[in-house]
Amino acid sequence: MKNKAKIVFGKKVPRILFLILFDIAAVVGASYLTLWMRFDFQLIPARYMHSVIEYLPIDCFVVVAIFAIAGLYTSVWRYASVPELISIIVSCVVADLAIFAYKYILGLPVPLSFWFVFFAFLVFFTCGIRYSYRITRAIMRKMPDKKRSINTMIIGGGEAAHMLIDETYRNEEYRDINICCIIDDDKQKLRTRLRGVPVVGGRHDIESTATKFKIDQIIIAIPSASKDTIAKIVAECQKTKCEIKILPSIYLTMDQKANSAFAQIRPINYEDFLGRDQITVNNTEIIDSLTGKVILVTGGGGSIGSELCRQIAKANPKLLIIFDIYENNAYEIQQELYRNYPDLNLETIIGSVRDYDRLEKVFEEFHPDQVYHAAAHKHVPLMERSPNESIKNNCLGTLNTVKLSDKYGVKKFVLVSTDKAVRPTNIMGASKRICEMIIQAYDKKSKTDFVAVRFGNVLGSNGSVIPLFLKQIDNGGPVTVTHKDVMRYFMTIPEAVGLILQASVYADGGEIFVLDMGEPVRIYDLAKKIIRYKGLEPGKDIEIKITGLRPGEKLFEEMLMDEEGMKETPNKLIHIGKPLDIDKNFLANLNRLIDAAENNRDDIKERTAAIVKTYKVS
């Protein structure tokens, strides 16, 4: 560490000495120039030469000393901006007054106008050397290398655009980027300039402006914009042949703020303009609740489970356990976490939540503090065809995990549930409703806090329509939609996981946490957006085919049952459904249902409906 400090200091010394020598030259030059100007570049009277020139060593010492106190020799001038300019002006004022004071005390004759002109020259010379890097960069940007320049349009004329433009000036890594113009819907900004870049129009001018300036890439730099706004902007950008990128919000996850705005820029993807706007969770609370804990994630290789593992790994748990039946997914998330968190204490275990004995060995060996139960069958049509498997995996798997959590003193158990558990029309939704009933039943008699988190469809997850649409588009279509009016709630995977983790913080036991998911999305409209996202036109390039509702599928999903009621949490977008009264014979009836599923009974749907009164078998 000491050697490193010596190296850094050794690099600074030549630069500091150079600045001191230049400042001495600046004082000498400013003094001579001021006297010559005062006397019209004629012969300078001897008494003024004596008062000014012969006392130059003292003047130089005063200036250098004041500049050193003000930190003008330690600032990083390649990034200098307004605060540094103010420091230079104030330092020059102080130096000018100090020199005036000592010469006045000594009775040295100096023309009064000298001090004003000397000050101006001193500021000019001092700024000149310190801002030379930025001035040179600005001149070079006016003469870009056309073979290397990437003509760029920025959407949004706010602080984010200012940061991007500024970074192209001061960071050599982004020299290739030639920011030609800015688009902003604020009419007051029209025909103004931001750091020399013109604001040329609103979003409806994107296509014509891209042609006029021969734009190669478009950067959407409005981190605070809603997804609806982003969707409209993307629709206009897609009329061009430009590459579309976005500067997303810097504070979406528990990640640290990035040093570089350009480092945050990435290609646009469907999550940027589909679904609802990102919810905000209390990352400090979440991290505090996870740090130093032993945490088990069942189904840890799935889309939700793996994201849970990623977010939990950031919080430095004592031990993270990935439990999954599918070895390939478990292996992938294991290797990803090893790469990104080399110090993470991680166990990856292959097993099924149906296997009580296998699961108990995990609890017996590691004694988890918290369990996130994400293991489940969730494909509605597949479960309609194999209803017994839905009961075996979802209900038996949850019951096993809940029993062991109670037995081994787990502090918090969080069940990953679904909006399809509300008035279910399919066996998958009914089985998940039973899972919610299991955690509510056990919460009444256990010291473990059992809670469920209910949310809608997750963009990009294994069960989402998005991957299906993308594959269908890549294959040339058609894109299949079951019904033109079918609607679903959507959120992103990080958002869903943020809700799950926040629920574990709020958990007192027995709650069903529900996200206020805003307005539902029409799947037909979603299909059109995805097609346009791929740069194609619905109905022209890619056909949208209506196939009819599948078994167990309904037009609209609901988030809360009427009888559950609703109460708020500290996060206004997260609500709690009031725990229901569970039939005293529920667990006995559940065991009989599981036995029937194990025996592959044909009437399993009817048996399920006898427990879940809101489930109507079609």
Coordinates of C-alpha atoms in Angstrom, one line a residue:
M1 CA 0.0 0.0 0.0
K2 CA 2.9 2.3 0.8
N3 CA 4.6 1.6 -2.5
K4 CA 1.4 2.3 -4.3
A5 CA 1.1 5.7 -2.5
K6 CA 4.7 6.5 -3.5
I7 CA 4.0 5.7 -7.1
V8 CA 0.9 8.0 -7.2
F9 CA 2.8 10.8 -5.4
G10 CA 5.7 10.3 -7.8
K11 CA 3.4 10.8 -10.8
K12 CA 1.9 14.0 -9.2
V13 CA 5.2 15.8 -8.5
P14 CA 6.2 16.6 -12.1
R15 CA 2.7 17.9 -12.9
I16 CA 2.7 20.1 -9.7
L17 CA 6.2 21.5 -10.5
F18 CA 5.1 22.2 -14.1
L19 CA 2.0 24.2 -12.8
I20 CA 4.1 26.1 -10.3
L21 CA 6.7 27.1 -13.0
F22 CA 3.9 28.1 -15.4
D23 CA 2.2 30.2 -12.7
I24 CA 5.5 31.9 -12.0
A25 CA 5.8 32.6 -15.7
A26 CA 2.2 33.9 -15.7
V27 CA 2.9 36.4 -12.9
V28 CA 6.0 37.7 -14.7
G29 CA 4.2 37.9 -18.1
A30 CA 1.1 39.5 -16.6
S31 CA 3.2 42.1 -14.8
Y32 CA 5.2 43.1 -17.9
L33 CA 2.1 43.1 -20.2
T34 CA 0.1 45.2 -17.8
L35 CA 2.8 47.9 -17.5
W36 CA 3.3 48.0 -21.3
M37 CA -0.4 48.4 -21.8
R38 CA -0.6 51.0 -19.2
F39 CA 2.1 53.1 -21.0
D40 CA 0.9 52.3 -24.5
F41 CA 3.8 49.9 -25.1
Q42 CA 6.2 52.8 -24.7
L43 CA 9.1 53.2 -22.3
I44 CA 8.1 52.3 -18.8
P45 CA 9.1 54.9 -16.1
A46 CA 11.9 53.6 -13.9
R47 CA 10.0 54.0 -10.6
Y48 CA 7.2 51.7 -11.8
M49 CA 9.8 49.2 -13.2
H50 CA 11.3 49.2 -9.7
S51 CA 8.0 48.8 -7.9
V52 CA 6.8 45.9 -10.1
I53 CA 9.7 44.1 -11.8
E54 CA 12.2 44.1 -8.9
Y55 CA 9.6 42.7 -6.5
L56 CA 8.6 39.9 -8.9
P57 CA 10.1 37.1 -6.7
I58 CA 7.9 38.1 -3.8
D59 CA 4.9 38.4 -6.1
C60 CA 5.5 34.9 -7.4
F61 CA 5.8 33.5 -3.9
V62 CA 2.6 35.1 -2.9
V63 CA 0.7 33.8 -5.9
V64 CA 2.1 30.2 -5.6
A65 CA 1.4 30.1 -1.9
I66 CA -2.2 31.2 -2.3
F67 CA -2.8 28.9 -5.2
A68 CA -1.4 26.0 -3.1
I69 CA -3.7 26.8 -0.2
A70 CA -6.7 26.9 -2.6
G71 CA -5.8 23.5 -4.0
L72 CA -5.1 24.6 -7.5
Y73 CA -2.1 22.2 -7.7
T74 CA -4.0 19.1 -6.7
S75 CA -7.2 19.3 -8.7
V76 CA -7.7 17.0 -11.6
W77 CA -7.9 19.6 -14.4
R78 CA -8.8 17.3 -17.2
Y79 CA -12.3 17.2 -15.6
A80 CA -12.3 20.9 -14.6
S81 CA -15.6 22.7 -14.7
V82 CA -17.4 25.7 -13.1
P83 CA -16.3 25.0 -9.5
E84 CA -12.7 25.0 -10.5
L85 CA -13.1 28.2 -12.5
I86 CA -14.6 29.9 -9.4
S87 CA -11.6 28.7 -7.4
I88 CA -9.2 30.2 -9.9
I89 CA -11.0 33.6 -9.9
V90 CA -11.2 33.7 -6.1
S91 CA -7.5 32.8 -5.8
C92 CA -6.5 35.4 -8.3
V93 CA -8.6 38.1 -6.4
V94 CA -6.9 37.1 -3.1
A95 CA -3.4 37.1 -4.7
D96 CA -4.1 40.5 -6.4
L97 CA -5.2 42.0 -3.1
A98 CA -2.3 40.5 -1.2
I99 CA 0.3 41.9 -3.6
F100 CA -1.5 45.3 -3.6
A101 CA -1.5 45.3 0.3
Y102 CA 2.2 44.7 0.8
K103 CA 3.2 47.2 -1.9
Y104 CA 0.9 49.8 -0.4
I105 CA 2.4 49.2 3.0
L106 CA 5.9 49.5 1.6
G107 CA 4.9 52.7 -0.2
L108 CA 5.8 51.4 -3.7
P109 CA 4.2 53.4 -6.5
V110 CA 2.0 51.4 -8.8
P111 CA -0.7 52.8 -11.2
L112 CA -4.2 52.1 -9.9
S113 CA -5.3 50.6 -13.2
F114 CA -2.4 48.1 -12.9
W115 CA -4.3 45.9 -10.4
F116 CA -7.4 45.4 -12.6
V117 CA -5.5 44.5 -15.8
F118 CA -2.9 42.4 -13.9
F119 CA -5.9 40.4 -12.3
A120 CA -7.4 39.8 -15.8
F121 CA -4.1 38.6 -17.3
L122 CA -3.5 36.4 -14.3
V123 CA -6.9 34.7 -14.6
F124 CA -6.5 34.3 -18.3
F125 CA -3.1 32.6 -18.1
T126 CA -4.0 30.5 -15.1
C127 CA -7.2 29.2 -16.8
G128 CA -5.4 28.8 -20.1
I129 CA -3.0 26.1 -18.9
R130 CA -5.5 24.4 -16.6
Y131 CA -8.3 24.2 -19.2
S132 CA -6.0 23.5 -22.2
Y133 CA -6.9 19.8 -22.2
R134 CA -10.6 20.5 -22.4
I135 CA -10.1 23.4 -24.9
T136 CA -8.0 21.1 -27.2
R137 CA -10.7 18.3 -26.9
A138 CA -13.4 20.8 -27.9
I139 CA -11.4 22.0 -30.9
M140 CA -10.7 18.4 -32.0
R141 CA -14.4 17.6 -31.7
K142 CA -15.2 20.3 -34.1
M143 CA -13.0 18.4 -36.6
P144 CA -14.0 14.8 -36.1
D145 CA -12.4 11.9 -38.0
K146 CA -15.3 11.0 -40.4
K147 CA -14.0 7.5 -40.8
R148 CA -14.2 6.9 -37.1
S149 CA -17.1 9.0 -35.9
I150 CA -20.4 7.4 -34.9
N151 CA -23.1 10.0 -35.6
T152 CA -25.4 10.0 -32.5
M153 CA -28.7 11.5 -31.7
I154 CA -29.7 11.9 -28.0
I155 CA -33.4 11.7 -27.0
G156 CA -33.9 14.0 -24.0
G157 CA -32.3 17.3 -23.3
G158 CA -31.9 17.0 -19.5
E159 CA -29.1 16.3 -17.1
A160 CA -28.5 12.8 -18.5
A161 CA -27.8 14.3 -22.0
H162 CA -25.5 16.8 -20.4
M163 CA -23.5 14.0 -18.7
L164 CA -23.2 12.1 -22.0
I165 CA -22.0 15.1 -24.0
D166 CA -19.6 16.1 -21.2
E167 CA -18.2 12.6 -21.2
T168 CA -17.4 12.6 -24.9
Y169 CA -15.3 15.7 -24.3
R170 CA -13.3 14.4 -21.3
N171 CA -13.0 10.7 -21.9
E172 CA -10.8 9.5 -24.7
E173 CA -12.7 6.1 -24.8
Y174 CA -15.7 7.8 -26.3
R175 CA -13.9 10.0 -28.8
D176 CA -15.5 8.1 -31.7
I177 CA -19.0 9.3 -30.7
N178 CA -20.1 12.4 -32.5
I179 CA -23.2 13.8 -30.9
C180 CA -24.9 15.7 -33.7
C181 CA -28.3 16.7 -32.2
I182 CA -30.8 16.4 -29.4
I183 CA -34.5 15.6 -29.5
D184 CA -36.8 16.9 -26.8
D185 CA -40.6 17.5 -26.7
D186 CA -40.2 20.6 -24.5
K187 CA -40.8 23.4 -27.0
Q188 CA -38.9 25.9 -24.8
K189 CA -35.7 23.9 -25.5
L190 CA -36.3 24.0 -29.3
R191 CA -33.5 25.8 -31.2
T192 CA -31.4 26.0 -28.0
R193 CA -28.0 24.3 -27.5
L194 CA -26.8 22.0 -24.8
R195 CA -23.0 22.1 -24.5
G196 CA -22.9 23.2 -28.2
V197 CA -25.3 20.5 -29.4
P198 CA -28.5 21.8 -31.0
V199 CA -32.0 20.8 -29.8
V200 CA -33.7 20.3 -33.2
G201 CA -37.2 19.0 -32.5
G202 CA -39.6 16.6 -30.7
R203 CA -40.1 12.9 -31.0
H204 CA -42.1 13.2 -34.2
D205 CA -39.0 14.7 -35.9
I206 CA -36.8 11.7 -35.1
E207 CA -37.1 10.0 -38.5
S208 CA -36.4 13.2 -40.5
T209 CA -33.6 14.3 -38.2
A210 CA -31.9 10.9 -38.4
T211 CA -31.8 11.2 -42.2
K212 CA -30.6 14.9 -42.1
F213 CA -27.7 14.2 -39.8
K214 CA -26.9 10.7 -41.1
I215 CA -27.4 9.3 -37.6
D216 CA -25.9 5.9 -36.8
Q217 CA -27.2 5.4 -33.3
I218 CA -29.9 6.8 -31.1
I219 CA -29.5 7.0 -27.3
I220 CA -32.7 7.4 -25.2
A221 CA -31.4 9.4 -22.2
I222 CA -34.5 9.9 -20.1
P223 CA -33.9 7.6 -17.1
S224 CA -37.0 8.9 -15.3
A225 CA -39.4 8.3 -18.3
S226 CA -42.3 5.9 -17.9
K227 CA -42.5 2.7 -19.9
D228 CA -45.4 4.1 -21.9
T229 CA -43.3 7.1 -22.9
I230 CA -40.3 4.9 -23.8
A231 CA -42.6 2.7 -25.9
K232 CA -43.8 5.8 -27.9
I233 CA -40.2 7.0 -28.4
V234 CA -39.1 3.5 -29.4
A235 CA -41.9 3.3 -32.0
E236 CA -40.6 6.5 -33.6
C237 CA -37.0 5.4 -33.5
Q238 CA -37.9 2.1 -35.2
K239 CA -38.9 4.1 -38.2
T240 CA -35.2 4.7 -38.8
K241 CA -32.5 2.1 -39.5
C242 CA -30.4 3.4 -36.5
E243 CA -29.2 1.3 -33.6
I244 CA -31.3 2.1 -30.6
K245 CA -29.8 2.3 -27.1
I246 CA -31.0 3.4 -23.7
L247 CA -29.6 5.0 -20.6
P248 CA -31.7 3.3 -17.9
S249 CA -32.2 4.5 -14.4
I250 CA -29.0 4.1 -12.4
Y251 CA -30.8 3.1 -9.2
L252 CA -33.0 0.2 -10.4
T253 CA -31.2 -2.5 -8.3
M254 CA -29.0 -2.9 -5.3
D255 CA -26.0 -2.2 -7.6
Q256 CA -23.7 0.7 -6.9
K257 CA -24.0 3.9 -8.9
A258 CA -21.9 3.7 -12.0
N259 CA -19.0 6.2 -12.5
S260 CA -19.7 6.5 -16.2
A261 CA -23.0 7.4 -17.9
F262 CA -21.8 5.7 -21.1
A263 CA -21.0 2.6 -19.1
Q264 CA -24.7 2.3 -18.3
I265 CA -25.9 2.6 -21.9
R266 CA -27.1 -0.7 -23.4
P267 CA -29.2 -1.8 -26.4
I268 CA -32.9 -1.3 -26.0
N269 CA -34.9 -4.4 -25.0
Y270 CA -38.5 -5.2 -24.5
E271 CA -38.4 -4.8 -20.7
D272 CA -37.7 -1.1 -21.2
F273 CA -41.1 -0.4 -22.7
L274 CA -43.4 -3.3 -21.7
G275 CA -45.3 -3.9 -18.5
R276 CA -45.6 -1.4 -15.7
D277 CA -43.0 1.1 -14.4
Q278 CA -40.5 -0.3 -12.0
I279 CA -41.4 -0.4 -8.3
T280 CA -39.1 1.0 -5.7
V281 CA -38.1 -1.2 -2.8
N282 CA -36.0 -0.4 0.3
N283 CA -32.7 -1.9 -0.6
T284 CA -31.1 -1.0 2.8
E285 CA -33.9 -3.0 4.6
I286 CA -33.5 -5.9 2.2
I287 CA -29.7 -6.1 2.5
D288 CA -29.9 -5.8 6.3
S289 CA -32.4 -8.7 6.4
L290 CA -30.2 -11.0 4.3
T291 CA -26.6 -10.2 5.4
G292 CA -25.1 -12.9 7.5
K293 CA -28.1 -15.3 7.1
V294 CA -28.2 -18.9 5.9
I295 CA -30.7 -18.8 3.0
L296 CA -32.3 -21.6 1.0
V297 CA -33.9 -21.1 -2.4
T298 CA -35.9 -24.0 -3.8
G299 CA -36.3 -24.0 -7.5
G300 CA -33.1 -21.8 -7.5
G301 CA -32.3 -22.6 -11.1
G302 CA -35.6 -21.2 -12.5
S303 CA -36.2 -17.7 -13.9
I304 CA -37.5 -16.4 -10.5
G305 CA -35.3 -18.6 -8.3
S306 CA -32.1 -17.7 -10.2
E307 CA -32.8 -14.0 -9.9
L308 CA -33.5 -14.4 -6.2
C309 CA -30.0 -16.0 -5.9
R310 CA -28.4 -13.1 -7.8
Q311 CA -30.1 -10.5 -5.6
I312 CA -29.4 -12.4 -2.3
A313 CA -25.7 -12.9 -3.3
K314 CA -25.2 -9.1 -3.4
A315 CA -26.2 -8.9 0.3
N316 CA -23.4 -11.1 1.5
P317 CA -25.3 -14.0 3.2
K318 CA -23.6 -16.4 5.5
L319 CA -24.5 -19.2 3.1
L320 CA -26.7 -19.4 0.0
I321 CA -28.2 -22.8 -0.9
I322 CA -29.5 -23.5 -4.4
F323 CA -31.9 -26.5 -4.4
D324 CA -33.3 -27.6 -7.8
I325 CA -34.3 -30.8 -9.5
Y326 CA -32.9 -29.6 -12.9
E327 CA -29.2 -29.9 -12.9
N328 CA -28.5 -27.8 -16.0
N329 CA -30.2 -24.7 -14.6
A330 CA -28.7 -25.1 -11.2
Y331 CA -25.2 -25.5 -12.8
E332 CA -25.7 -22.3 -14.8
I333 CA -26.6 -20.1 -11.9
Q334 CA -23.9 -21.7 -9.8
Q335 CA -21.2 -20.8 -12.3
E336 CA -22.6 -17.3 -12.8
L337 CA -22.5 -16.6 -9.0
Y338 CA -19.0 -18.1 -8.8
R339 CA -17.8 -15.6 -11.5
N340 CA -19.5 -12.6 -10.1
Y341 CA -19.2 -13.3 -6.3
P342 CA -16.0 -15.3 -5.8
D343 CA -16.2 -14.9 -2.0
L344 CA -19.8 -16.1 -1.8
N345 CA -20.4 -19.1 0.4
L346 CA -22.5 -21.2 -1.9
E347 CA -24.0 -24.7 -1.9
T348 CA -25.7 -26.2 -5.0
I349 CA -27.8 -29.3 -4.3
I350 CA -29.8 -31.4 -6.7
G351 CA -33.0 -32.8 -5.4
S352 CA -36.8 -32.6 -5.5
V353 CA -39.1 -30.9 -3.1
R354 CA -41.4 -33.9 -3.4
D355 CA -38.7 -36.0 -1.7
Y356 CA -39.1 -35.3 2.0
D357 CA -36.1 -37.3 3.1
R358 CA -33.7 -35.7 0.6
L359 CA -35.0 -32.2 1.6
E360 CA -34.7 -33.0 5.3
K361 CA -31.0 -33.7 4.9
V362 CA -30.5 -30.2 3.6
F363 CA -32.4 -28.7 6.6
E364 CA -30.6 -31.0 9.0
E365 CA -27.1 -30.1 7.7
F366 CA -27.4 -26.3 7.1
H367 CA -30.3 -25.1 9.3
P368 CA -31.5 -22.2 7.0
D369 CA -32.6 -19.0 8.6
Q370 CA -34.9 -18.1 5.6
V371 CA -36.5 -20.1 2.9
Y372 CA -37.7 -18.8 -0.5
H373 CA -39.9 -21.4 -2.1
A374 CA -39.9 -20.9 -5.8
A375 CA -40.0 -24.6 -6.9
A376 CA -43.3 -25.2 -8.8
H377 CA -44.9 -26.4 -12.0
K378 CA -46.5 -23.3 -13.6
H379 CA -47.4 -24.0 -17.2
V380 CA -51.2 -23.9 -17.3
P381 CA -51.9 -26.0 -20.5
L382 CA -49.3 -28.7 -19.4
M383 CA -50.8 -28.9 -16.0
E384 CA -54.3 -29.2 -17.4
R385 CA -53.1 -32.3 -19.3
S386 CA -51.3 -33.7 -16.2
P387 CA -53.2 -32.4 -13.2
N388 CA -51.9 -35.0 -10.7
E389 CA -48.3 -33.7 -11.3
S390 CA -49.5 -30.2 -10.4
I391 CA -50.7 -31.5 -7.0
K392 CA -47.6 -33.6 -6.4
N393 CA -45.1 -30.9 -7.2
N394 CA -46.8 -27.8 -6.1
C395 CA -48.9 -29.0 -3.1
L396 CA -46.7 -31.9 -1.8
G397 CA -43.5 -29.9 -2.5
T398 CA -44.8 -26.9 -0.6
L399 CA -46.1 -29.0 2.3
N400 CA -42.8 -30.8 2.6
T401 CA -40.8 -27.6 2.6
V402 CA -43.2 -25.9 5.1
K403 CA -43.1 -28.9 7.5
L404 CA -39.3 -28.9 7.5
S405 CA -39.1 -25.1 8.0
D406 CA -41.4 -25.5 11.0
K407 CA -39.4 -28.5 12.4
Y408 CA -36.0 -26.9 12.0
G409 CA -36.9 -23.4 13.2
V410 CA -36.7 -21.4 10.0
K411 CA -37.4 -17.7 10.9
K412 CA -39.1 -16.7 7.6
F413 CA -40.6 -18.7 4.8
V414 CA -41.7 -16.9 1.6
L415 CA -43.8 -18.7 -0.9
V416 CA -43.7 -17.5 -4.5
S417 CA -47.4 -17.5 -5.6
T418 CA -49.4 -16.3 -8.6
D419 CA -52.4 -14.2 -9.6
K420 CA -53.8 -17.4 -11.1
A421 CA -54.5 -18.5 -7.5
V422 CA -57.4 -16.0 -7.4
R423 CA -60.7 -17.7 -8.4
P424 CA -58.7 -20.3 -10.4
T425 CA -60.1 -21.7 -13.6
N426 CA -57.2 -24.2 -14.0
I427 CA -55.5 -26.8 -11.8
M428 CA -52.2 -25.0 -11.7
G429 CA -53.9 -21.9 -10.2
A430 CA -55.9 -24.1 -7.8
S431 CA -52.8 -25.9 -6.6
K432 CA -51.1 -22.6 -5.9
R433 CA -54.1 -21.5 -4.0
I434 CA -53.7 -24.6 -1.8
C435 CA -50.1 -23.7 -1.3
E436 CA -51.2 -20.3 0.0
M437 CA -53.6 -22.1 2.3
I438 CA -50.8 -24.3 3.6
I439 CA -48.6 -21.4 4.6
Q440 CA -51.6 -19.7 6.3
A441 CA -52.5 -22.9 8.1
Y442 CA -49.0 -23.5 9.4
D443 CA -48.4 -19.9 10.4
K444 CA -51.2 -20.3 13.0
K445 CA -49.3 -23.0 14.8
S446 CA -45.6 -22.3 14.1
K447 CA -43.0 -19.9 15.3
T448 CA -41.9 -19.5 11.7
D449 CA -43.3 -16.5 9.8
F450 CA -45.0 -18.0 6.7
V451 CA -46.0 -15.6 4.0
A452 CA -46.8 -15.7 0.3
V453 CA -46.1 -13.2 -2.5
R454 CA -48.6 -13.1 -5.4
F455 CA -47.8 -11.5 -8.7
G456 CA -48.7 -11.7 -12.3
N457 CA -46.8 -12.7 -15.4
V458 CA -43.1 -12.1 -15.5
L459 CA -41.5 -10.6 -18.6
G460 CA -38.9 -13.0 -20.0
S461 CA -39.5 -15.8 -17.5
N462 CA -39.7 -19.4 -18.7
G463 CA -43.5 -19.3 -18.7
S464 CA -43.9 -15.9 -20.3
V465 CA -45.3 -15.3 -23.7
I466 CA -42.4 -13.1 -24.6
P467 CA -39.8 -15.8 -25.3
L468 CA -42.5 -17.6 -27.4
F469 CA -43.3 -14.5 -29.4
L470 CA -39.5 -13.9 -30.1
K471 CA -39.0 -17.4 -31.3
Q472 CA -42.1 -17.2 -33.5
I473 CA -40.8 -13.9 -35.0
D474 CA -37.4 -15.4 -35.6
N475 CA -39.0 -18.2 -37.4
G476 CA -40.9 -15.8 -39.7
G477 CA -44.3 -16.1 -37.8
P478 CA -47.1 -16.3 -37.3
V479 CA -47.2 -15.0 -33.7
T480 CA -50.0 -16.8 -31.9
V481 CA -52.4 -15.1 -29.5
T482 CA -55.2 -17.2 -27.9
H483 CA -57.8 -14.4 -27.9
K484 CA -57.8 -10.8 -29.1
D485 CA -59.1 -9.5 -25.8
V486 CA -57.1 -11.6 -23.4
M487 CA -55.3 -9.4 -20.8
R488 CA -52.6 -10.0 -18.3
Y489 CA -50.6 -8.2 -15.6
F490 CA -46.9 -8.0 -16.2
M491 CA -43.7 -7.1 -14.3
T492 CA -40.0 -7.6 -14.9
I493 CA -38.1 -10.4 -13.2
P494 CA -36.0 -8.0 -11.0
E495 CA -39.2 -6.3 -10.0
A496 CA -40.9 -9.6 -9.0
V497 CA -37.8 -10.6 -7.0
G498 CA -37.6 -7.1 -5.3
L499 CA -41.2 -7.7 -4.2
I500 CA -40.4 -11.1 -2.8
L501 CA -37.4 -9.8 -0.9
Q502 CA -39.3 -6.8 0.4
A503 CA -42.1 -9.1 1.6
S504 CA -39.6 -11.0 3.7
V505 CA -38.8 -7.8 5.5
Y506 CA -42.5 -6.9 6.2
A507 CA -43.5 -10.5 7.1
D508 CA -45.3 -11.0 10.4
G509 CA -46.8 -14.3 9.4
G510 CA -49.8 -15.4 7.4
E511 CA -49.9 -12.5 4.9
I512 CA -50.4 -12.7 1.2
F513 CA -48.4 -9.8 -0.3
V514 CA -49.8 -8.4 -3.5
L515 CA -48.2 -5.8 -5.9
D516 CA -50.3 -3.0 -7.2
M517 CA -49.5 -3.9 -10.8
G518 CA -51.3 -1.0 -12.5
E519 CA -53.2 -1.5 -15.7
P520 CA -53.3 -5.0 -17.3
V521 CA -51.7 -5.4 -20.8
R522 CA -53.7 -6.7 -23.8
I523 CA -51.7 -9.6 -25.1
Y524 CA -52.6 -8.8 -28.7
D525 CA -51.2 -5.3 -28.3
L526 CA -48.1 -6.8 -26.6
A527 CA -47.6 -9.0 -29.7
K528 CA -47.6 -6.0 -31.9
K529 CA -45.1 -4.2 -29.7
I530 CA -42.7 -7.2 -29.8
I531 CA -43.0 -7.4 -33.5
R532 CA -42.1 -3.7 -33.9
Y533 CA -39.3 -4.1 -31.3
K534 CA -37.8 -6.6 -33.8
G535 CA -38.0 -3.9 -36.5
L536 CA -40.9 -5.5 -38.4
E537 CA -44.5 -4.5 -39.1
P538 CA -47.5 -6.5 -37.6
G539 CA -49.8 -7.9 -40.3
K540 CA -47.3 -7.0 -43.1
D541 CA -44.0 -8.7 -42.1
I542 CA -45.4 -11.0 -39.4
E543 CA -48.9 -12.3 -39.1
I544 CA -50.7 -12.4 -35.7
K545 CA -52.9 -15.5 -35.6
I546 CA -55.8 -16.0 -33.1
T547 CA -55.8 -19.6 -31.8
G548 CA -58.6 -19.6 -29.2
L549 CA -58.4 -19.9 -25.4
R550 CA -56.5 -22.9 -24.1
P551 CA -57.9 -25.3 -21.5
G552 CA -58.1 -23.6 -18.1
E553 CA -57.2 -20.2 -19.5
K554 CA -59.3 -17.1 -18.7
L555 CA -59.5 -13.7 -20.3
F556 CA -58.7 -11.6 -17.2
E557 CA -56.6 -12.3 -14.2
E558 CA -57.4 -11.0 -10.7
M559 CA -54.9 -10.1 -8.0
L560 CA -57.0 -10.3 -4.8
M561 CA -60.0 -12.3 -3.8
D562 CA -62.9 -10.1 -2.5
E563 CA -63.0 -11.8 0.9
E564 CA -59.3 -11.2 1.6
G565 CA -59.6 -7.4 2.0
M566 CA -56.6 -5.2 1.7
K567 CA -54.2 -3.2 3.8
E568 CA -51.1 -1.1 3.0
T569 CA -47.5 -1.6 3.8
P570 CA -44.7 1.1 4.1
N571 CA -44.4 0.6 0.3
K572 CA -47.5 2.0 -1.3
L573 CA -47.3 -0.3 -4.2
I574 CA -47.3 -3.4 -2.0
H575 CA -50.5 -4.5 -0.3
I576 CA -51.4 -7.3 2.1
G577 CA -54.4 -9.6 1.7
K578 CA -56.0 -10.4 5.1
P579 CA -55.4 -14.1 6.1
L580 CA -58.5 -16.3 5.6
D581 CA -60.0 -18.7 8.1
I582 CA -58.8 -22.1 7.1
D583 CA -61.1 -25.1 7.6
K584 CA -59.9 -27.2 10.6
N585 CA -60.0 -30.3 8.4
F586 CA -57.9 -28.6 5.7
L587 CA -54.6 -30.5 6.4
A588 CA -56.4 -33.9 6.6
N589 CA -58.2 -33.2 3.3
L590 CA -54.9 -32.1 1.8
N591 CA -53.2 -35.3 2.7
R592 CA -56.1 -37.3 1.1
L593 CA -55.7 -35.1 -2.0
I594 CA -52.0 -35.8 -2.2
D595 CA -52.6 -39.5 -1.8
A596 CA -55.1 -39.4 -4.7
A597 CA -52.5 -37.6 -6.8
E598 CA -49.8 -40.1 -5.9
N599 CA -52.3 -42.8 -7.1
N600 CA -52.9 -40.8 -10.3
R601 CA -56.7 -40.6 -9.8
D602 CA -58.8 -39.4 -12.7
D603 CA -61.0 -37.2 -10.5
I604 CA -58.1 -35.1 -9.1
K605 CA -59.6 -31.8 -10.4
E606 CA -62.9 -32.5 -8.6
R607 CA -61.1 -33.4 -5.4
T608 CA -59.2 -30.2 -5.6
A609 CA -62.4 -28.2 -6.1
A610 CA -63.7 -29.7 -2.9
I611 CA -60.8 -27.9 -1.0
V612 CA -60.6 -24.8 -3.1
K613 CA -64.2 -23.6 -3.1
T614 CA -63.6 -20.9 -5.7
Y615 CA -62.2 -23.3 -8.2
K616 CA -64.7 -24.4 -10.8
V617 CA -63.8 -27.4 -12.9
S618 CA -64.6 -26.7 -16.6

